[in-house]
Amino acid sequence: MDVWDGQKHIENDPAYKGLNVNKGVESLPSVNPDAAKRFLGRKRSKLKVEDYVKGILDGDVTILSRAVTMIESNKPEHQAVAQQIIEKCVPYAGKSVRLGITGVPGAGKSTFIEALGMHILNDGGKLAVLAIDPSSERSKGSILGDKTRMEKLSAEKNAYIRPSPSAGSLGGVARKTRETIILCEAAGFDTIFIETVGVGQSETAVHSMVDFFLLLMLAGAGDELQGIKRGIMEMADAIAINKADGQNVQKAQMARTEYRNALHLFPPTQSGWIPRVETCSALLDEGVDDVWHMILEYVNNTRENGFFKANRREQSKYWMFETINEQLKNSFYQHSEIKNELGIYEQKVLNDETSSFIAARELLDKYFDKL
Amino acid sequence: MDVWDGQKHIENDPAYKGLNVNKGVESLPSVNPDAAKRFLGRKRSKLKVEDYVKGILDGDVTILSRAVTMIESNKPEHQAVAQQIIEKCVPYAGKSVRLGITGVPGAGKSTFIEALGMHILNDGGKLAVLAIDPSSERSKGSILGDKTRMEKLSAEKNAYIRPSPSAGSLGGVARKTRETIILCEAAGFDTIFIETVGVGQSETAVHSMVDFFLLLMLAGAGDELQGIKRGIMEMADAIAINKADGQNVQKAQMARTEYRNALHLFPPTQSGWIPRVETCSALLDEGVDDVWHMILEYVNNTRENGFFKANRREQSKYWMFETINEQLKNSFYQHSEIKNELGIYEQKVLNDETSSFIAARELLDKYFDKL
């Protein structure tokens, strides 16, 4: 698994597509290759759980990154360390605003996150940007895709951008993201963005771990609704129609009216908040600060009426059950006997040689026998 | 659990609300109470697995009912018998058309099922009507609600109406329904309706066990879309707009146009079938036979292009995994240790005394230790 180790050099990475170098005019490396070699070759000292926790509580981003790498690792020994780190960080977590951001492809999510993020930093905030992308092999766990997408933010010391962990089951990726939130909060990040990459099932998972869920849309409503799964609009606390600039302004305003009408059809929210639809231009940084003030207004309102805390408690409960269910499945499907037999039974079921239930029963018997 | 034993007498059931008897003018029981007592008191002979299987293959509805009761029972000894019956019936199953029917409350589902069912019987078919209703306590496993809803059908010897099993987890109820389909098919029923009662999550489960998914709607499109969960329209192979009679005819035709436009927005189906929208009046039995012919056309088309069989195979595979996942959860949540501790941990998580993941981990450790 190719996860970011906090020390990877962009120029040395063959996956780096951010710069085109003309053939024959090779630029000098910006880092002394010998020094880099020595640096990369240096065996990293093993940290103890206390070192991780201290580093995180001190806001040390390198140590935070290494702890997140432990969370993302599937090795049992890493998982054991990760769980201890999380346990020690839990008392310091929970004090951030968690914002879920999703949107159709082309809605300009990266630009929007950059623009919104810069407002938060300018207000003195500390921002962590995480992503959930279980289905895609796009970034292969490398930070490069995300870092080059958000150049300005990634240069800021109060911003921490962590790419989606490499592909895995949605349950697993979601759990890891939620654990990463705890560490980021313990490290002092007071605003956490959870971005869904691509359009899929991840939105429900993200919705279940954030305080506010923002849906980013494009002007010209109608056809692009196709790109977004039904049910997602219903989860949104706000819709921001991006790219409301130039010739798009009027279209964006029309779209706003359409979405407002559509939102009216939904049942009232538990939070007492009436979902809003706003237009903005992340490119020109117009209206983005309004979106941020709206989110802060939501946080204030729901903290006052008690929903903010109640919702977090419900989410914690939900994740306890989700984690249990996911681990039960892992234990089964990762079992060596099951790994060997599953394909055979699957084929039998596909060929109508046995029923789904009998196949399931026999596999379960084998599993519980050998456990 | 109060499941139908095939011998319950309507008049003796306190839940029976179908008749109002004026106070002081008590009607004579239509059944000799002494005879009924003797009959009900008679100990039913225990059947062996072979007796069940023979009875089912002979089309004996009483024995079929008793086998379904075994499926619905949560007692391990009943489950063991049920699994053996199913195993023996699998080779004789699969030869029916499975039709899923869902619709908003008030769309006239019962009347529609009666009208459509009578067409099928008149064509020489044998029809089983099953229902999925995991959330509701409505029928409490009693057949009465369903039998009185479908008076004409329940009097027909080629129709078998089985109520939804009493409330339980959706996964459990769905698995039981799918197992019941196998027995009904082995008993010679060549058309199976699976009805969802109420509007909820059941639609996805039903969709995953039928060949054709019919959505019943009402005229006056727009507001009533609220009653139907987003995503359900996308699963429909056809929408029938019911109650297209009297002053409703024009409204129904307008609704048809609206739904047709809405269906255009969805991506093309895997089956190659373009979902249709038709109007009908189940009450006057107008257009209902057209719906049936449309379904038969679908079956012919998809049998020819191979989708029918491919879809069934995929469904079988899906149910193997669903069954495994459900049983893994059952094994955990029904474990005595977990039953004792789950509430305590839940409370700790709700009070922020521990994290979701640590609580999950500790519960899982206890479970796997004691297994």
XYZ file of C-alpha atoms in Angstrom:
742
model
C 0.000 0.000 0.000
C 1.462 3.290 -1.029
C 0.530 5.723 1.704
C 2.083 9.074 2.254
C 4.902 8.919 4.745
C 5.195 12.634 5.130
C 8.552 12.586 3.382
C 7.843 11.700 -0.190
C 9.352 14.014 -2.766
C 7.073 15.202 -5.483
C 9.835 15.431 -8.077
C 10.870 11.829 -7.563
C 7.409 10.410 -7.947
C 6.618 8.976 -11.387
C 2.913 9.626 -10.797
C 3.503 13.373 -10.629
C 1.716 15.047 -13.506
C 1.677 18.589 -12.174
C 4.574 19.870 -14.280
C 5.430 19.201 -17.891
C 9.092 19.214 -18.585
C 10.078 19.777 -22.192
C 12.059 16.928 -23.652
C 15.757 17.569 -23.702
C 15.578 20.556 -21.390
C 15.670 18.730 -18.124
C 15.369 20.992 -15.131
C 17.753 20.590 -12.232
C 16.250 18.812 -9.254
C 15.266 21.278 -6.567
C 16.532 18.929 -3.910
C 20.069 17.582 -3.778
C 19.514 13.958 -4.857
C 22.246 12.626 -2.608
C 20.883 14.380 0.431
C 17.400 13.173 -0.402
C 18.702 9.625 -0.716
C 20.378 9.784 2.668
C 17.254 11.287 4.172
C 14.883 8.718 2.669
C 17.207 5.844 3.460
C 17.369 6.785 7.119
C 15.469 4.250 9.161
C 12.676 6.046 10.917
C 12.734 5.591 14.658
C 9.790 3.591 15.991
C 7.522 5.750 18.084
C 5.796 4.565 21.210
C 2.118 5.187 21.807
C 2.948 7.987 24.265
C 5.214 9.645 21.682
C 2.389 9.596 19.161
C -0.089 11.020 21.627
C 2.282 13.724 22.828
C 3.129 14.681 19.254
C -0.510 14.874 18.282
C -1.480 16.935 21.318
C 1.453 19.240 20.525
C 0.040 19.709 17.048
C 2.970 18.018 15.317
C 1.660 17.344 11.826
C 4.373 14.854 10.907
C 3.515 12.669 13.881
C -0.207 13.116 13.217
C 0.417 11.853 9.682
C 2.285 8.836 10.927
C -0.524 8.028 13.361
C -3.082 8.298 10.558
C -0.925 5.920 8.534
C -1.244 3.470 11.429
C -5.030 3.851 11.316
C -5.036 3.231 7.586
C -2.775 0.203 7.780
C -4.459 -3.169 7.757
C -1.626 -4.823 9.686
C -2.849 -6.072 13.080
C 0.203 -4.664 14.905
C -0.423 -1.220 13.416
C -4.095 -1.461 14.252
C -3.247 -2.276 17.870
C -1.053 0.823 18.142
C -3.664 2.948 16.366
C -6.429 1.880 18.764
C -4.302 2.861 21.761
C -3.502 6.242 20.252
C -7.189 6.870 19.555
C -8.188 5.831 23.059
C -5.781 8.383 24.528
C -6.901 11.111 22.089
C -10.658 10.704 22.593
C -10.785 12.994 25.680
C -9.244 15.805 23.610
C -11.438 15.302 20.556
C -14.907 16.474 19.626
C -14.336 20.213 19.769
C -14.418 20.944 16.027
C -17.030 21.766 13.460
C -17.278 18.853 11.059
C -18.433 19.754 7.584
C -19.339 17.231 4.892
C -18.936 18.390 1.300
C -20.182 16.522 -1.711
C -21.030 17.468 -5.236
C -21.370 16.364 -8.804
C -18.187 16.008 -10.834
C -17.291 19.341 -12.350
C -18.967 21.371 -9.631
C -15.573 22.720 -8.655
C -15.191 21.069 -5.284
C -11.427 21.586 -4.980
C -11.621 25.279 -5.838
C -14.519 25.688 -3.431
C -12.688 23.904 -0.613
C -9.644 26.092 -1.226
C -11.670 29.295 -1.179
C -13.685 28.300 1.898
C -10.568 26.974 3.598
C -8.681 30.239 3.108
C -11.540 32.157 4.760
C -11.342 29.832 7.749
C -7.580 30.230 8.010
C -7.858 34.001 7.706
C -10.321 33.935 10.606
C -7.627 32.232 12.652
C -8.968 28.692 12.285
C -7.076 25.445 11.825
C -8.411 23.252 9.055
C -8.076 19.560 8.256
C -9.345 18.285 4.907
C -10.084 14.559 4.692
C -11.596 12.633 1.827
C -13.639 9.473 1.464
C -13.191 7.636 -1.779
C -13.607 3.903 -1.251
C -14.356 2.875 -4.803
C -11.691 4.715 -6.682
C -8.156 3.690 -7.393
C -7.477 7.210 -8.521
C -5.084 8.454 -5.901
C -3.814 5.060 -4.727
C -3.340 6.561 -1.298
C -0.893 9.137 -2.593
C -1.240 12.688 -1.441
C -0.214 14.053 -4.795
C -3.640 14.194 -6.337
C -5.063 16.099 -3.397
C -2.092 18.361 -2.781
C -1.889 19.548 -6.343
C -5.635 20.044 -6.377
C -5.350 22.454 -3.455
C -2.104 24.319 -3.946
C -2.808 27.327 -1.791
C -4.159 25.375 1.163
C -1.366 22.827 1.103
C 1.177 25.605 1.526
C -0.505 26.836 4.704
C 0.826 25.624 8.030
C -2.616 25.703 9.673
C -4.112 23.439 7.033
C -3.706 19.689 6.992
C -4.729 17.872 3.839
C -4.942 14.131 4.067
C -5.885 12.093 1.011
C -8.456 9.332 1.048
C -6.961 6.052 2.192
C -6.432 3.598 -0.622
C -9.414 1.646 -1.863
C -11.189 -0.694 0.502
C -14.694 -1.464 1.664
C -16.795 1.626 2.337
C -17.291 0.495 5.929
C -13.571 0.219 6.485
C -12.690 3.497 4.813
C -15.453 5.321 6.675
C -14.320 3.945 10.036
C -10.763 5.005 9.322
C -11.888 8.488 8.351
C -13.880 8.808 11.536
C -10.890 7.719 13.594
C -8.733 10.234 11.723
C -11.182 12.986 12.699
C -10.505 12.187 16.365
C -6.758 12.521 15.909
C -7.078 15.760 13.915
C -9.283 17.260 16.611
C -6.848 16.205 19.321
C -4.124 17.918 17.274
C -6.052 21.173 17.521
C -7.798 21.361 14.167
C -11.071 23.148 14.857
C -12.657 22.716 11.461
C -12.733 19.402 9.623
C -13.885 19.010 6.046
C -14.882 15.536 4.930
C -15.073 15.477 1.199
C -16.619 12.685 -0.820
C -14.713 12.040 -3.976
C -16.888 10.865 -6.813
C -20.584 10.125 -6.585
C -21.523 6.985 -4.789
C -22.591 5.450 -1.561
C -20.069 7.419 0.478
C -22.457 10.324 1.063
C -24.459 8.421 3.653
C -21.289 7.488 5.493
C -20.088 11.094 5.441
C -23.483 12.397 6.506
C -23.276 10.137 9.539
C -20.042 11.724 10.749
C -20.528 15.450 10.171
C -22.433 18.295 11.784
C -23.349 20.023 8.543
C -23.743 18.528 5.099
C -23.146 20.770 2.094
C -24.078 19.822 -1.426
C -22.235 21.608 -4.200
C -24.155 21.935 -7.452
C -23.830 23.594 -10.826
C -26.086 26.053 -12.557
C -28.507 24.769 -15.196
C -30.608 22.517 -12.965
C -32.409 19.565 -14.421
C -30.157 17.238 -16.277
C -27.318 17.339 -13.774
C -29.637 15.977 -11.117
C -28.911 12.730 -12.903
C -25.364 12.830 -11.641
C -26.440 12.906 -8.039
C -28.032 9.940 -6.334
C -31.556 10.405 -5.119
C -31.648 10.773 -1.386
C -28.545 12.930 -1.233
C -30.416 16.191 -1.696
C -32.561 15.132 1.228
C -29.514 14.946 3.486
C -28.226 18.425 2.572
C -28.335 21.233 5.133
C -27.473 23.588 2.311
C -26.958 23.568 -1.426
C -24.340 25.908 -2.843
C -24.608 26.528 -6.571
C -21.055 27.151 -7.641
C -19.645 28.843 -10.744
C -22.199 31.630 -10.466
C -19.984 33.978 -12.436
C -19.873 35.646 -15.844
C -22.655 34.430 -18.103
C -23.660 31.860 -15.540
C -25.080 34.281 -12.974
C -28.635 34.249 -14.280
C -28.668 30.493 -14.772
C -27.393 30.042 -11.229
C -30.154 32.224 -9.855
C -32.759 30.226 -11.756
C -31.251 27.020 -10.461
C -31.437 28.404 -6.929
C -35.174 28.925 -7.312
C -35.624 25.417 -8.678
C -33.680 23.801 -5.868
C -35.512 25.859 -3.289
C -38.794 24.567 -4.673
C -37.472 21.025 -4.688
C -36.304 21.260 -1.070
C -39.801 22.341 -0.065
C -41.057 18.866 -0.931
C -38.934 17.242 1.743
C -40.155 16.623 5.257
C -38.870 19.078 7.895
C -35.450 18.346 9.346
C -34.866 17.128 12.885
C -32.454 19.969 13.515
C -35.134 22.608 13.081
C -32.940 24.137 10.375
C -34.522 24.948 7.034
C -32.060 23.893 4.329
C -30.843 26.836 2.261
C -29.802 27.283 -1.314
C -27.128 29.859 -2.133
C -25.086 30.787 -5.180
C -21.368 31.441 -5.146
C -18.266 31.623 -7.292
C -15.331 29.847 -5.713
C -13.134 31.010 -8.589
C -13.799 34.711 -7.892
C -14.260 34.059 -4.163
C -17.751 35.561 -4.253
C -20.372 34.317 -1.826
C -18.056 31.737 -0.288
C -17.756 33.679 2.971
C -21.564 33.825 3.090
C -21.641 30.042 2.941
C -19.231 29.942 5.874
C -21.315 32.383 7.913
C -24.387 30.307 7.178
C -22.597 27.228 8.538
C -21.607 29.109 11.676
C -25.213 30.258 12.077
C -26.317 26.616 11.811
C -23.785 25.576 14.429
C -24.960 28.312 16.795
C -28.623 27.476 16.271
C -28.223 23.753 16.759
C -25.928 24.197 19.762
C -28.640 26.317 21.331
C -31.526 23.961 20.606
C -29.510 20.919 21.665
C -29.523 19.189 18.291
C -25.783 19.553 17.768
C -24.937 17.424 20.792
C -27.839 15.014 20.361
C -26.814 14.377 16.771
C -23.199 13.708 17.762
C -24.358 11.219 20.372
C -26.549 9.436 17.857
C -23.648 9.332 15.428
C -21.389 7.803 18.078
C -23.947 5.093 18.720
C -24.383 4.490 15.014
C -20.628 4.075 14.594
C -20.396 1.629 17.433
C -22.855 -0.629 15.636
C -21.289 -0.002 12.243
C -17.869 -0.917 13.565
C -19.162 -4.100 15.147
C -20.920 -5.165 11.973
C -17.920 -4.398 9.826
C -15.532 -6.307 12.089
C -17.848 -9.305 12.196
C -17.766 -9.391 8.411
C -13.992 -8.916 8.319
C -13.480 -11.781 10.699
C -15.541 -14.014 8.425
C -14.374 -12.986 4.984
C -10.699 -12.784 6.003
C -10.796 -16.266 7.545
C -8.428 -18.539 5.599
C -10.959 -21.379 5.293
C -13.650 -19.010 4.009
C -11.253 -17.356 1.598
C -10.601 -20.773 0.082
C -14.208 -21.907 -0.074
C -16.187 -18.756 -0.810
C -15.494 -18.799 -4.534
C -16.477 -22.455 -4.831
C -19.791 -21.882 -3.056
C -20.450 -18.732 -5.048
C -20.055 -20.739 -8.233
C -22.383 -23.474 -6.961
C -25.024 -20.861 -6.215
C -24.572 -19.243 -9.622
C -24.987 -22.655 -11.272
C -28.154 -23.414 -9.270
C -26.437 -26.414 -7.700
C -27.414 -25.216 -4.256
C -29.536 -22.470 -2.768
C -28.167 -19.208 -1.417
C -29.254 -20.152 2.085
C -27.718 -23.590 2.144
C -24.446 -22.224 0.794
C -24.502 -19.530 3.454
C -25.322 -22.045 6.175
C -22.502 -24.392 5.213
C -19.944 -21.593 5.011
C -21.055 -20.277 8.386
C -20.782 -23.761 9.907
C -17.236 -24.086 8.640
C -16.366 -20.658 10.001
C -17.805 -21.175 13.471
C -16.276 -24.652 13.672
C -12.789 -23.372 12.999
C -12.989 -20.167 14.991
C -45.274 -15.294 18.352
C -48.761 -15.585 16.988
C -48.355 -17.170 13.574
C -51.145 -18.624 11.549
C -51.489 -22.326 12.105
C -53.825 -22.873 9.212
C -56.670 -23.691 11.571
C -57.489 -20.467 13.314
C -61.125 -19.494 13.346
C -61.951 -15.962 12.393
C -64.910 -15.664 14.728
C -62.890 -16.718 17.746
C -60.130 -14.210 17.169
C -60.342 -11.080 19.308
C -58.313 -9.185 16.724
C -61.039 -9.657 14.132
C -62.483 -6.295 13.254
C -64.194 -7.215 10.037
C -67.686 -7.459 11.479
C -69.443 -5.195 13.954
C -71.881 -7.032 16.139
C -74.507 -4.849 17.752
C -74.484 -5.026 21.507
C -77.118 -7.300 22.944
C -77.867 -8.956 19.656
C -75.158 -11.526 19.630
C -75.077 -13.627 16.514
C -74.819 -17.385 16.761
C -71.392 -18.741 16.037
C -71.215 -20.148 12.556
C -69.091 -23.017 13.801
C -70.177 -25.421 16.526
C -67.982 -24.269 19.421
C -67.608 -27.770 20.843
C -66.481 -29.180 17.540
C -64.090 -26.299 17.083
C -62.661 -26.924 20.545
C -62.090 -30.607 19.806
C -60.530 -29.711 16.479
C -58.227 -27.044 17.894
C -57.318 -29.181 20.898
C -56.275 -32.100 18.743
C -52.533 -32.473 18.899
C -51.167 -32.051 15.416
C -49.063 -34.974 14.349
C -45.422 -34.066 13.900
C -44.412 -34.276 10.284
C -41.083 -35.560 9.119
C -39.034 -33.633 6.568
C -40.047 -36.116 3.843
C -43.718 -35.636 4.706
C -43.351 -31.890 4.340
C -41.540 -32.219 1.041
C -44.026 -34.730 -0.358
C -46.952 -32.561 0.745
C -45.445 -29.470 -0.826
C -44.655 -31.215 -4.108
C -48.243 -32.548 -4.108
C -49.461 -28.966 -3.793
C -50.982 -29.507 -0.341
C -51.541 -25.967 0.895
C -52.010 -26.953 4.538
C -48.620 -28.637 4.614
C -47.087 -25.747 2.676
C -48.424 -23.410 5.357
C -46.968 -25.506 8.141
C -43.583 -25.535 6.391
C -43.692 -21.752 6.023
C -44.455 -21.528 9.726
C -41.252 -23.499 10.316
C -39.354 -20.994 8.187
C -40.842 -18.112 10.133
C -40.138 -19.649 13.510
C -37.019 -18.477 15.288
C -36.642 -21.737 17.212
C -33.430 -23.524 16.215
C -35.170 -26.925 15.932
C -37.748 -25.445 13.557
C -35.036 -23.720 11.578
C -33.171 -27.004 11.208
C -36.268 -28.700 9.798
C -36.994 -25.720 7.563
C -33.505 -25.755 6.060
C -33.845 -29.435 5.179
C -37.227 -28.864 3.567
C -35.829 -25.984 1.525
C -32.823 -28.004 0.443
C -35.103 -30.729 -0.912
C -37.413 -28.216 -2.612
C -34.705 -26.173 -4.358
C -34.525 -28.494 -7.402
C -38.260 -27.981 -7.996
C -38.189 -24.215 -7.501
C -37.400 -21.285 -9.751
C -40.033 -21.850 -12.408
C -42.335 -18.966 -11.567
C -42.643 -15.323 -12.496
C -41.854 -13.259 -9.413
C -43.518 -9.881 -9.325
C -42.763 -7.176 -6.763
C -45.544 -4.707 -6.043
C -45.165 -1.554 -4.033
C -47.028 1.687 -3.814
C -47.953 4.679 -1.724
C -50.608 4.202 0.941
C -54.022 4.706 -0.592
C -52.944 3.650 -4.074
C -55.295 0.679 -3.812
C -52.774 -2.116 -3.656
C -55.136 -4.775 -2.297
C -57.779 -4.081 -4.909
C -55.150 -4.076 -7.613
C -53.649 -7.375 -6.436
C -57.132 -8.908 -6.365
C -57.961 -7.721 -9.882
C -54.591 -8.754 -11.318
C -54.710 -12.036 -9.409
C -58.136 -12.935 -10.797
C -56.833 -12.404 -14.344
C -53.970 -14.774 -13.645
C -56.278 -17.405 -12.169
C -58.665 -17.083 -15.120
C -55.718 -17.717 -17.435
C -55.148 -20.988 -15.574
C -52.327 -19.766 -13.377
C -51.591 -20.540 -9.733
C -50.845 -17.519 -7.606
C -49.098 -17.035 -4.272
C -49.251 -13.625 -2.595
C -46.559 -12.904 -0.002
C -45.894 -9.691 1.862
C -42.883 -8.029 3.432
C -43.629 -5.787 6.357
C -40.756 -5.822 8.805
C -41.470 -2.611 10.630
C -45.142 -2.940 11.256
C -46.916 -4.676 14.060
C -50.107 -4.312 12.091
C -50.949 -7.888 11.289
C -48.993 -9.530 14.123
C -48.462 -12.496 11.872
C -52.169 -13.149 11.595
C -53.604 -13.867 8.212
C -56.788 -12.011 9.002
C -55.681 -8.612 7.824
C -54.593 -9.961 4.463
C -57.438 -12.410 3.957
C -60.097 -9.825 4.556
C -58.251 -7.382 2.305
C -58.470 -9.867 -0.554
C -61.762 -11.618 -0.177
C -62.181 -12.878 -3.708
C -58.658 -14.240 -4.015
C -58.703 -15.919 -0.635
C -61.711 -17.946 -1.672
C -59.914 -19.328 -4.739
C -58.253 -22.704 -4.443
C -55.451 -21.751 -6.870
C -54.506 -18.745 -4.807
C -52.365 -18.872 -1.688
C -52.202 -15.749 0.448
C -49.611 -15.699 3.149
C -49.300 -12.719 5.455
C -46.042 -11.056 6.277
C -44.235 -12.790 9.109
C -44.409 -10.914 12.369
C -42.051 -8.013 12.859
C -38.330 -8.631 12.888
C -35.222 -7.266 11.265
C -35.589 -6.495 7.579
C -32.781 -8.903 6.777
C -34.491 -11.704 8.630
C -37.935 -11.062 7.204
C -36.546 -10.767 3.680
C -34.628 -14.034 3.982
C -37.734 -15.804 5.227
C -39.782 -14.419 2.358
C -37.212 -15.580 -0.141
C -37.239 -19.060 1.372
C -41.025 -19.057 1.248
C -40.863 -18.299 -2.482
C -38.892 -21.521 -2.965
C -41.523 -23.601 -1.186
C -44.390 -21.927 -3.058
C -42.693 -22.612 -6.371
C -42.069 -26.238 -5.411
C -45.789 -26.451 -4.575
C -46.602 -25.464 -8.159
C -47.407 -21.786 -7.850
C -46.290 -20.259 -11.145
C -46.805 -16.625 -10.240
C -45.592 -15.092 -7.000
C -46.480 -11.591 -5.867
C -44.271 -10.020 -3.245
C -46.006 -7.048 -1.817
C -44.363 -4.432 0.350
C -46.655 -3.205 3.041
C -46.044 0.398 3.973
C -43.308 2.560 2.608
C -39.848 1.899 3.869
C -36.627 0.115 3.250
C -38.332 -3.101 2.185
C -38.469 -2.080 -1.461
C -34.786 -2.741 -2.019
C -35.123 -6.174 -0.437
C -38.140 -6.972 -2.609
C -36.442 -5.654 -5.723
C -33.588 -8.064 -5.061
C -35.884 -11.092 -5.142
C -38.253 -10.419 -8.049
C -38.132 -10.496 -11.832
C -40.340 -7.461 -12.348
C -40.902 -4.534 -10.038
C -44.197 -2.675 -10.287
C -44.843 0.656 -8.642
C -48.452 1.557 -8.004
C -49.192 5.269 -7.934
C -52.128 7.621 -7.744
C -53.261 10.346 -10.075
C -52.397 13.960 -9.253
C -48.631 13.656 -9.475
C -46.425 15.954 -7.487
C -47.192 15.972 -3.823
C -47.639 12.254 -3.465
C -44.072 11.743 -4.651
C -43.289 12.739 -1.104
C -44.772 9.516 0.155
C -42.383 7.420 -1.877
C -38.721 7.184 -1.058
C -36.359 8.521 -3.631
C -34.629 5.679 -5.427
C -37.737 3.536 -5.616
C -38.955 5.002 -8.884
C -35.555 4.156 -10.290
C -36.087 0.474 -9.513
C -39.486 0.274 -11.207
C -39.919 -1.678 -14.426
C -43.345 -0.129 -14.708
C -45.525 2.409 -12.976
C -49.275 1.763 -12.915
C -51.386 4.783 -12.053
C -54.411 3.324 -10.346
C -57.872 4.746 -9.722
C -57.997 6.112 -13.260
C -61.787 6.145 -13.204
C -64.626 8.667 -13.101
C -63.394 12.210 -12.675
C -59.861 10.939 -12.170
C -59.283 9.834 -15.761
C -57.834 13.099 -16.994
C -55.675 13.593 -13.909
C -54.344 10.064 -14.325
C -53.416 10.735 -17.936
C -51.598 13.913 -16.929
C -49.783 12.011 -14.214
C -48.780 9.397 -16.770
C -47.103 12.080 -18.868
C -45.300 13.495 -15.834
C -43.998 10.121 -14.731
C -42.928 9.269 -18.268
C -40.890 12.460 -18.349
C -39.412 11.700 -14.953
C -38.429 8.168 -15.987
C -36.551 9.612 -18.959
C -34.055 11.180 -16.554
C -32.908 7.800 -15.288
C -30.017 5.890 -16.796
C -31.002 2.999 -19.100
C -31.810 -0.287 -17.390
C -29.572 -3.344 -17.553
C -32.456 -5.435 -18.787
C -32.787 -3.453 -22.001
C -36.400 -2.816 -21.022
C -37.688 0.738 -21.127
C -39.829 1.272 -18.018
C -43.469 2.009 -18.882
C -46.176 4.069 -17.298
C -49.778 2.922 -17.641
C -53.091 3.929 -16.143
C -55.682 1.507 -14.803
C -58.669 1.147 -12.556
C -58.472 -1.890 -10.348
C -61.945 -1.132 -9.012
C -63.542 -1.325 -12.477
C -60.973 -3.858 -13.679
C -59.942 -1.592 -16.546
C -56.391 -1.744 -17.839
C -55.332 -4.356 -15.290
C -55.082 -7.093 -17.924
C -52.884 -4.747 -19.979
C -50.513 -4.505 -17.040
C -50.374 -8.303 -16.906
C -49.676 -8.571 -20.637
C -46.933 -5.993 -20.264
C -45.338 -8.099 -17.534
C -45.511 -11.197 -19.734
C -43.926 -9.216 -22.563
C -41.120 -8.225 -20.217
C -40.618 -11.825 -19.168
C -40.467 -12.952 -22.807
C -38.057 -10.186 -23.780
C -35.681 -10.727 -20.882
C -35.792 -14.503 -21.258
C -34.748 -14.019 -24.874
C -31.934 -11.557 -24.204
C -30.651 -13.603 -21.270
C -31.252 -10.959 -18.612
C -33.935 -12.972 -16.831
C -31.560 -15.785 -15.959
C -28.537 -13.535 -15.368
C -30.553 -11.425 -12.962
C -31.739 -14.484 -11.018
C -28.169 -15.695 -10.711
C -27.027 -12.323 -9.428
C -29.893 -12.322 -6.945
C -28.897 -15.757 -5.670
C -25.360 -14.577 -5.121
C -26.588 -11.429 -3.422
C -28.732 -13.486 -1.056
C -25.890 -15.776 -0.168
C -23.907 -12.775 1.058
C -26.943 -11.179 2.682
C -27.687 -14.368 4.586
C -24.111 -14.689 5.765
C -24.003 -11.090 6.963
C -27.334 -11.384 8.705
C -26.368 -14.600 10.497
C -23.050 -13.150 11.604
C -24.947 -10.292 13.198
C -27.494 -12.637 14.764
C -24.772 -14.730 16.285
C -23.284 -11.628 17.879
C -26.354 -9.732 19.031
C -28.113 -12.861 20.319
C -25.061 -13.911 22.356
C -25.965 -13.876 26.049
C -22.841 -11.964 27.074
C -23.412 -9.315 24.421
C -27.087 -9.012 25.296
C -26.033 -8.186 28.861
C -23.285 -5.746 27.977
C -24.503 -3.979 24.856
C -26.735 -1.548 26.706
C -23.977 -0.619 29.137
C -21.516 0.111 26.333
C -24.134 2.014 24.371
C -24.661 4.266 27.368
C -20.922 4.808 27.790
C -20.673 5.855 24.159
C -23.661 8.174 24.481
C -22.061 9.777 27.534
C -18.726 10.258 25.734
C -17.031 8.029 28.301
C -15.499 5.957 25.526
C -15.267 6.097 21.758
C -17.477 4.112 19.408
C -14.502 2.127 18.205
C -13.163 1.177 21.585
C -16.618 0.110 22.736
C -17.003 -1.964 19.587
C -13.556 -3.501 20.032
C -14.188 -4.498 23.641
C -17.573 -6.018 22.855
C -16.065 -7.957 19.951
C -13.252 -9.225 22.167
C -15.757 -10.507 24.710
C -17.779 -12.171 21.953
C -14.866 -13.916 20.246
C -13.430 -14.984 23.626
C -16.629 -16.712 24.649
C -17.567 -18.191 21.290
